[in-house]
């Protein structure tokens, strides 16, 4: 592993100032992704700026029944928080579906958002990868591509985003508080991630010298009826093959609110807006859920080894909505 300097940030402003003055500096939060990638030689920062002792680890009520989550709140603390479990069960379930107890004790909310893809070619410095080394090519397109994207990919990159938490966030639509070289601003979650296009080296729309300090989830009463379902090769401690975050409310047998996001099928959590539009006001029936997912997936394009993901994500989303509808009926 290449040697590096370690700096404990004394304030968020000082961290951003250091990021601005040192192009090879990176933020260190829990370190569970960044340090692994450093050991593999995938990233080689000169300086790590540790934000672990900054006062960014609070979870608090936000205006009108929303929730503000500091960037260094640990995944385990967020999953267990009573307000998360009651107001936004989808978030608690997504967090608990990720990694292991030990990792969740270290991993932070901010770090989870910024974790890099688990594409094997990205993590292997001996292989061409446009995300790691722009212009070098994509080994995955014609390589081992079972885990790769079926939606929104490009000729330059077919990697998926691996986070479970971020799929839940996609239906909760938080705002990110960002501190950058020109001061503070907010960024809508659904404007944060991007598709790969010609520049897969950029996972998101923020600058290299931006620090996320907090996320604020708006009040969302419908989210009390929400859940997360993940399908993976092993029952635990594995990244998703596909996953679904969903919010569903039903009035008089008809869908009154619905939000759906799909995980591990694209370069970003995939908000299924086509399916949502098809379902609103329709009878809350399995046949309607399945038809809406077919509509969402018309643009899906499989690679040689991952066509199964299209049918799998349709089934998982349909069943998830059926179960949410049934639970609504029992209320
Ligand atoms: C064995 C293993 C299994 C795993 N399984 C899963 C799984 O099933 N599901 C899942 O979702 N995840 C899984 N993970 C990934 C894990 O969730 C992430 O490693 C973790 O969430 C990253 O958080 P961190 O605080 O450790 O980030 P770090 O590793 O410290 O940082 C990650 C990146 O985020 C940047 N960063 C951190 N905080 C900020 C901030 N506030 N502002 C701007 N940039 C920031 C860093 O510079 C770095 O680039 C697994 C990890 C491992 C090692």
XYZ file of C-alpha atoms and ligand atoms in Angstrom:
384
model
C 0.000 0.000 0.000
C 1.326 3.431 -0.912
C 2.181 5.620 2.071
C -0.044 8.618 2.808
C -0.412 11.488 5.246
C -3.153 11.373 7.857
C -4.929 14.530 9.026
C -7.654 14.610 11.679
C -10.033 17.387 10.550
C -10.718 19.977 13.226
C -13.823 21.341 11.472
C -15.880 20.737 8.322
C -14.529 24.009 6.883
C -10.949 22.901 7.518
C -11.645 19.553 5.805
C -13.010 21.286 2.701
C -10.149 23.787 2.661
C -7.653 20.929 2.753
C -9.501 19.078 -0.015
C -9.282 22.243 -2.134
C -5.585 22.809 -1.597
C -4.533 19.176 -2.030
C -5.875 17.509 -5.216
C -4.766 14.066 -3.995
C -6.501 14.294 -0.619
C -9.591 12.199 0.189
C -12.122 12.201 3.017
C -11.838 9.253 5.413
C -15.035 8.301 7.273
C -15.406 4.679 8.468
C -12.722 3.605 5.995
C -14.461 0.313 5.166
C -14.444 0.977 1.423
C -11.701 3.547 0.928
C -9.012 1.650 2.829
C -9.845 -1.599 0.993
C -9.450 0.205 -2.342
C -6.145 1.698 -1.177
C -4.852 -1.757 -0.278
C -5.763 -2.918 -3.796
C -4.052 0.102 -5.373
C -7.331 1.210 -6.981
C -7.076 4.625 -5.322
C -3.815 6.127 -4.073
C -4.473 9.328 -2.130
C -1.534 11.337 -0.793
C -3.565 12.489 2.210
C -6.524 11.175 4.184
C -8.652 13.744 6.001
C -10.413 11.964 8.846
C -13.838 13.479 9.626
C -14.568 10.922 12.359
C -14.272 13.330 15.276
C -16.394 16.131 13.768
C -19.808 16.734 15.367
C -21.701 15.271 12.390
C -23.048 12.191 14.155
C -26.487 13.387 15.304
C -29.915 12.111 14.262
C -32.595 14.717 14.969
C -36.137 15.741 14.107
C -36.440 18.064 11.117
C -39.285 20.482 10.330
C -42.751 18.979 10.080
C -41.795 15.411 10.984
C -38.745 14.876 8.796
C -35.385 13.540 9.935
C -31.915 15.048 9.778
C -29.037 12.553 9.703
C -25.442 13.655 10.194
C -22.929 12.328 7.659
C -20.910 10.375 10.223
C -23.887 8.605 11.828
C -22.958 4.922 11.765
C -25.096 2.544 9.674
C -25.923 0.457 12.778
C -27.072 3.515 14.767
C -29.224 4.734 11.883
C -30.851 1.329 11.357
C -31.699 1.012 15.065
C -33.013 4.542 15.625
C -36.690 4.478 16.740
C -37.662 7.337 14.406
C -36.143 5.522 11.434
C -37.796 2.241 12.350
C -41.249 3.825 12.695
C -41.240 6.606 10.085
C -39.010 5.046 7.424
C -38.862 1.247 7.891
C -37.536 0.881 4.325
C -34.333 2.633 5.423
C -33.825 0.526 8.524
C -34.400 -2.690 6.544
C -32.043 -1.658 3.744
C -29.264 -0.858 6.197
C -29.698 -4.153 8.026
C -29.550 -6.022 4.695
C -26.063 -4.625 4.058
C -22.632 -5.964 4.997
C -22.235 -7.363 8.540
C -22.748 -6.134 12.087
C -19.071 -5.228 12.451
C -19.014 -3.305 9.171
C -22.244 -1.452 9.969
C -20.692 -0.358 13.260
C -17.900 1.348 11.303
C -19.620 2.449 8.072
C -21.113 5.944 8.002
C -24.118 7.444 6.231
C -21.921 9.673 4.056
C -19.410 6.935 3.264
C -22.182 4.524 2.308
C -23.449 6.977 -0.328
C -19.979 7.378 -1.826
C -18.915 3.722 -1.801
C -17.543 2.619 -5.171
C -18.807 -0.156 -7.426
C -17.927 -3.783 -6.628
C -17.271 -4.538 -10.330
C -14.392 -7.025 -10.256
C -12.635 -5.286 -13.140
C -12.747 -1.924 -11.339
C -11.137 -3.541 -8.307
C -8.407 -5.300 -10.342
C -5.683 -2.884 -11.440
C -4.482 -5.462 -13.983
C -7.689 -5.073 -16.027
C -8.973 -2.273 -18.264
C -11.670 -0.178 -16.584
C -12.950 3.218 -17.711
C -14.184 4.012 -14.206
C -10.771 3.466 -12.618
C -8.636 4.507 -15.595
C -10.641 6.654 -18.065
C -10.107 5.693 -21.704
C -8.685 2.234 -20.934
C -11.865 0.368 -21.956
C -14.485 -1.755 -20.211
C -13.494 -5.366 -19.519
C -16.909 -6.225 -18.102
C -19.018 -5.712 -21.238
C -17.633 -8.864 -22.851
C -16.269 -10.378 -19.655
C -17.846 -11.881 -16.559
C -20.911 -9.665 -16.428
C -23.473 -11.561 -14.346
C -23.560 -8.814 -11.676
C -23.610 -5.874 -14.071
C -26.237 -3.331 -15.106
C -29.312 -3.982 -17.244
C -30.626 -0.403 -17.178
C -28.974 2.892 -18.164
C -25.532 1.447 -18.950
C -23.238 2.747 -21.699
C -20.532 1.346 -23.970
C -18.036 2.833 -21.504
C -19.352 1.207 -18.316
C -21.834 -1.446 -17.188
C -21.047 -1.293 -13.452
C -23.763 -1.158 -10.811
C -23.980 0.875 -7.624
C -23.687 -1.516 -4.675
C -25.311 0.365 -1.786
C -28.472 -0.978 -0.145
C -29.013 2.203 1.874
C -28.942 4.379 -1.243
C -31.812 2.407 -2.827
C -33.967 3.182 0.203
C -32.873 6.823 0.064
C -34.010 6.991 -3.572
C -37.641 6.529 -2.476
C -37.280 8.824 0.556
C -35.826 11.698 -1.505
C -33.636 13.399 1.126
C -31.742 16.604 0.506
C -27.974 16.459 0.947
C -26.282 19.286 2.845
C -23.064 19.925 0.970
C -20.148 22.098 2.026
C -17.909 23.006 -0.891
C -15.274 25.550 -1.840
C -17.966 28.204 -2.470
C -19.925 27.527 0.727
C -23.012 25.539 1.689
C -25.715 24.275 -0.668
C -28.338 21.550 -0.808
C -28.548 18.877 -3.484
C -31.659 16.761 -4.095
C -30.859 13.075 -3.664
C -32.286 12.242 -7.067
C -29.846 14.740 -8.633
C -26.873 13.254 -6.777
C -26.117 10.007 -8.630
C -25.579 9.868 -12.390
C -25.556 7.337 -15.209
C -22.143 6.471 -16.670
C -22.433 7.883 -20.203
C -18.973 8.667 -21.558
C -17.614 9.526 -18.095
C -18.053 6.592 -15.732
C -15.160 7.891 -13.629
C -17.765 10.184 -12.025
C -20.183 8.282 -9.798
C -22.124 11.389 -8.833
C -22.596 15.057 -9.588
C -20.606 16.497 -6.655
C -17.104 17.905 -6.959
C -14.004 16.205 -5.557
C -13.726 18.917 -2.930
C -17.343 18.739 -1.698
C -18.135 17.337 1.740
C -21.596 15.972 2.571
C -22.371 17.054 6.131
C -25.940 15.742 6.544
C -29.052 14.389 4.831
C -32.570 15.595 5.579
C -35.437 13.237 4.802
C -38.721 15.131 4.363
C -41.869 14.207 6.259
C -43.462 11.342 4.342
C -46.398 9.686 6.148
C -46.783 7.110 3.345
C -43.299 5.800 4.148
C -44.650 4.111 7.291
C -45.895 1.540 4.782
C -42.554 0.746 3.172
C -40.052 -2.063 2.920
C -36.812 -3.244 1.320
C -36.159 -6.627 -0.216
C -32.742 -7.859 -1.336
C -31.890 -10.984 -3.335
C -28.308 -12.259 -3.174
C -26.304 -15.403 -3.685
C -25.918 -16.051 0.072
C -28.376 -15.341 2.855
C -26.085 -12.747 4.450
C -22.884 -10.795 3.959
C -23.272 -10.468 0.194
C -24.053 -7.619 -2.161
C -27.410 -7.619 -3.934
C -28.061 -9.340 -7.240
C -31.171 -7.166 -7.321
C -33.063 -5.270 -4.648
C -36.262 -3.265 -4.317
C -37.236 -0.387 -2.038
C -40.933 0.400 -2.074
C -43.504 2.650 -0.439
C -47.161 1.796 -1.032
C -50.441 3.013 0.415
C -53.868 1.761 -0.619
C -57.270 3.442 -0.258
C -60.473 1.604 -1.172
C -58.418 -1.065 -2.899
C -56.615 1.441 -5.100
C -53.017 2.684 -5.002
C -52.983 6.114 -3.334
C -49.189 6.565 -3.036
C -46.334 4.572 -4.534
C -42.588 4.927 -4.863
C -40.291 2.195 -6.158
C -36.493 2.063 -6.511
C -34.466 -0.838 -7.903
C -30.961 -1.707 -6.703
C -27.994 -3.387 -8.418
C -29.526 -3.037 -11.879
C -27.870 0.282 -12.865
C -24.991 2.675 -12.199
C -27.262 4.357 -9.663
C -30.314 3.396 -7.605
C -32.994 3.187 -10.306
C -36.172 5.063 -9.498
C -38.979 3.233 -11.293
C -40.982 6.329 -12.226
C -42.655 4.602 -15.192
C -44.061 1.888 -12.931
C -45.115 4.461 -10.333
C -47.041 6.503 -12.922
C -48.735 3.355 -14.216
C -49.863 2.320 -10.733
C -51.182 5.502 -9.149
C -54.978 5.230 -8.794
C -55.056 1.676 -10.154
C -56.379 -1.389 -8.274
C -53.744 -2.734 -5.873
C -53.519 -6.120 -7.564
C -50.618 -8.419 -8.438
C -51.506 -8.229 -12.159
C -51.284 -4.412 -12.051
C -47.934 -4.487 -10.207
C -46.489 -6.974 -12.696
C -47.724 -4.979 -15.710
C -46.259 -1.773 -14.261
C -42.887 -3.460 -13.825
C -43.011 -4.742 -17.413
C -43.529 -1.153 -18.500
C -40.590 0.026 -16.378
C -38.291 -2.634 -17.776
C -38.989 -2.127 -21.486
C -35.661 -0.295 -21.826
C -33.665 -3.005 -20.002
C -30.754 -4.397 -22.045
C -29.084 -7.538 -20.765
C -25.457 -8.528 -21.293
C -24.415 -12.124 -22.062
C -24.760 -13.401 -18.465
C -27.333 -11.227 -16.712
C -30.674 -11.471 -18.560
C -31.992 -13.251 -15.437
C -31.858 -9.931 -13.566
C -34.748 -8.525 -15.603
C -37.187 -11.272 -14.662
C -35.827 -11.411 -11.126
C -36.265 -7.724 -10.382
C -39.768 -7.801 -11.861
C -40.734 -10.725 -9.596
C -39.141 -9.204 -6.493
C -40.797 -5.823 -7.041
C -44.189 -7.392 -7.780
C -44.099 -9.588 -4.674
C -42.874 -6.692 -2.510
C -45.825 -4.554 -3.620
C -48.275 -7.439 -3.096
C -47.028 -7.819 0.493
C -47.205 -4.079 1.202
C -50.760 -4.001 -0.198
C -51.761 -6.962 1.979
C -50.314 -5.267 5.068
C -52.245 -2.105 4.187
C -55.418 -4.191 3.998
C -54.796 -5.462 7.558
C -54.395 -1.943 9.007
C -16.978 -7.195 3.112
C -17.889 -6.053 2.829
C -19.247 -6.313 2.567
C -20.105 -5.257 2.310
N -21.424 -5.514 2.035
C -22.278 -4.488 1.735
C -23.637 -4.715 1.420
O -24.124 -5.842 1.399
N -24.411 -3.629 1.134
C -23.928 -2.370 1.147
O -24.682 -1.413 0.896
N -22.655 -2.118 1.445
C -21.818 -3.140 1.734
N -20.516 -2.897 2.019
C -20.005 -1.547 1.820
C -20.114 -0.697 3.046
O -21.476 -0.383 3.255
C -19.326 0.566 2.745
O -17.963 0.186 2.730
C -19.545 1.649 3.772
O -20.898 2.036 3.810
C -18.683 2.869 3.449
O -18.783 3.780 4.526
P -17.478 4.330 5.248
O -17.924 5.322 6.234
O -16.632 3.211 5.754
O -16.786 5.044 4.004
P -15.236 5.266 3.674
O -14.653 3.984 3.224
O -14.557 6.011 4.745
O -15.406 6.247 2.415
C -15.987 5.814 1.213
C -15.905 6.972 0.221
O -16.758 8.034 0.627
C -16.054 9.253 0.728
N -16.704 9.963 1.828
C -16.969 9.448 3.056
N -17.701 10.324 3.770
C -17.912 11.397 2.984
C -18.608 12.625 3.159
N -19.248 12.921 4.296
N -18.597 13.527 2.146
C -17.961 13.244 0.984
N -17.301 12.084 0.752
C -17.270 11.175 1.741
C -14.610 8.843 0.969
O -13.691 9.832 0.555
C -14.524 7.582 0.114
O -14.291 7.935 -1.233
C -19.620 -3.929 2.306
C -18.274 -3.668 2.594
C -17.418 -4.713 2.840
C -15.980 -4.406 3.136
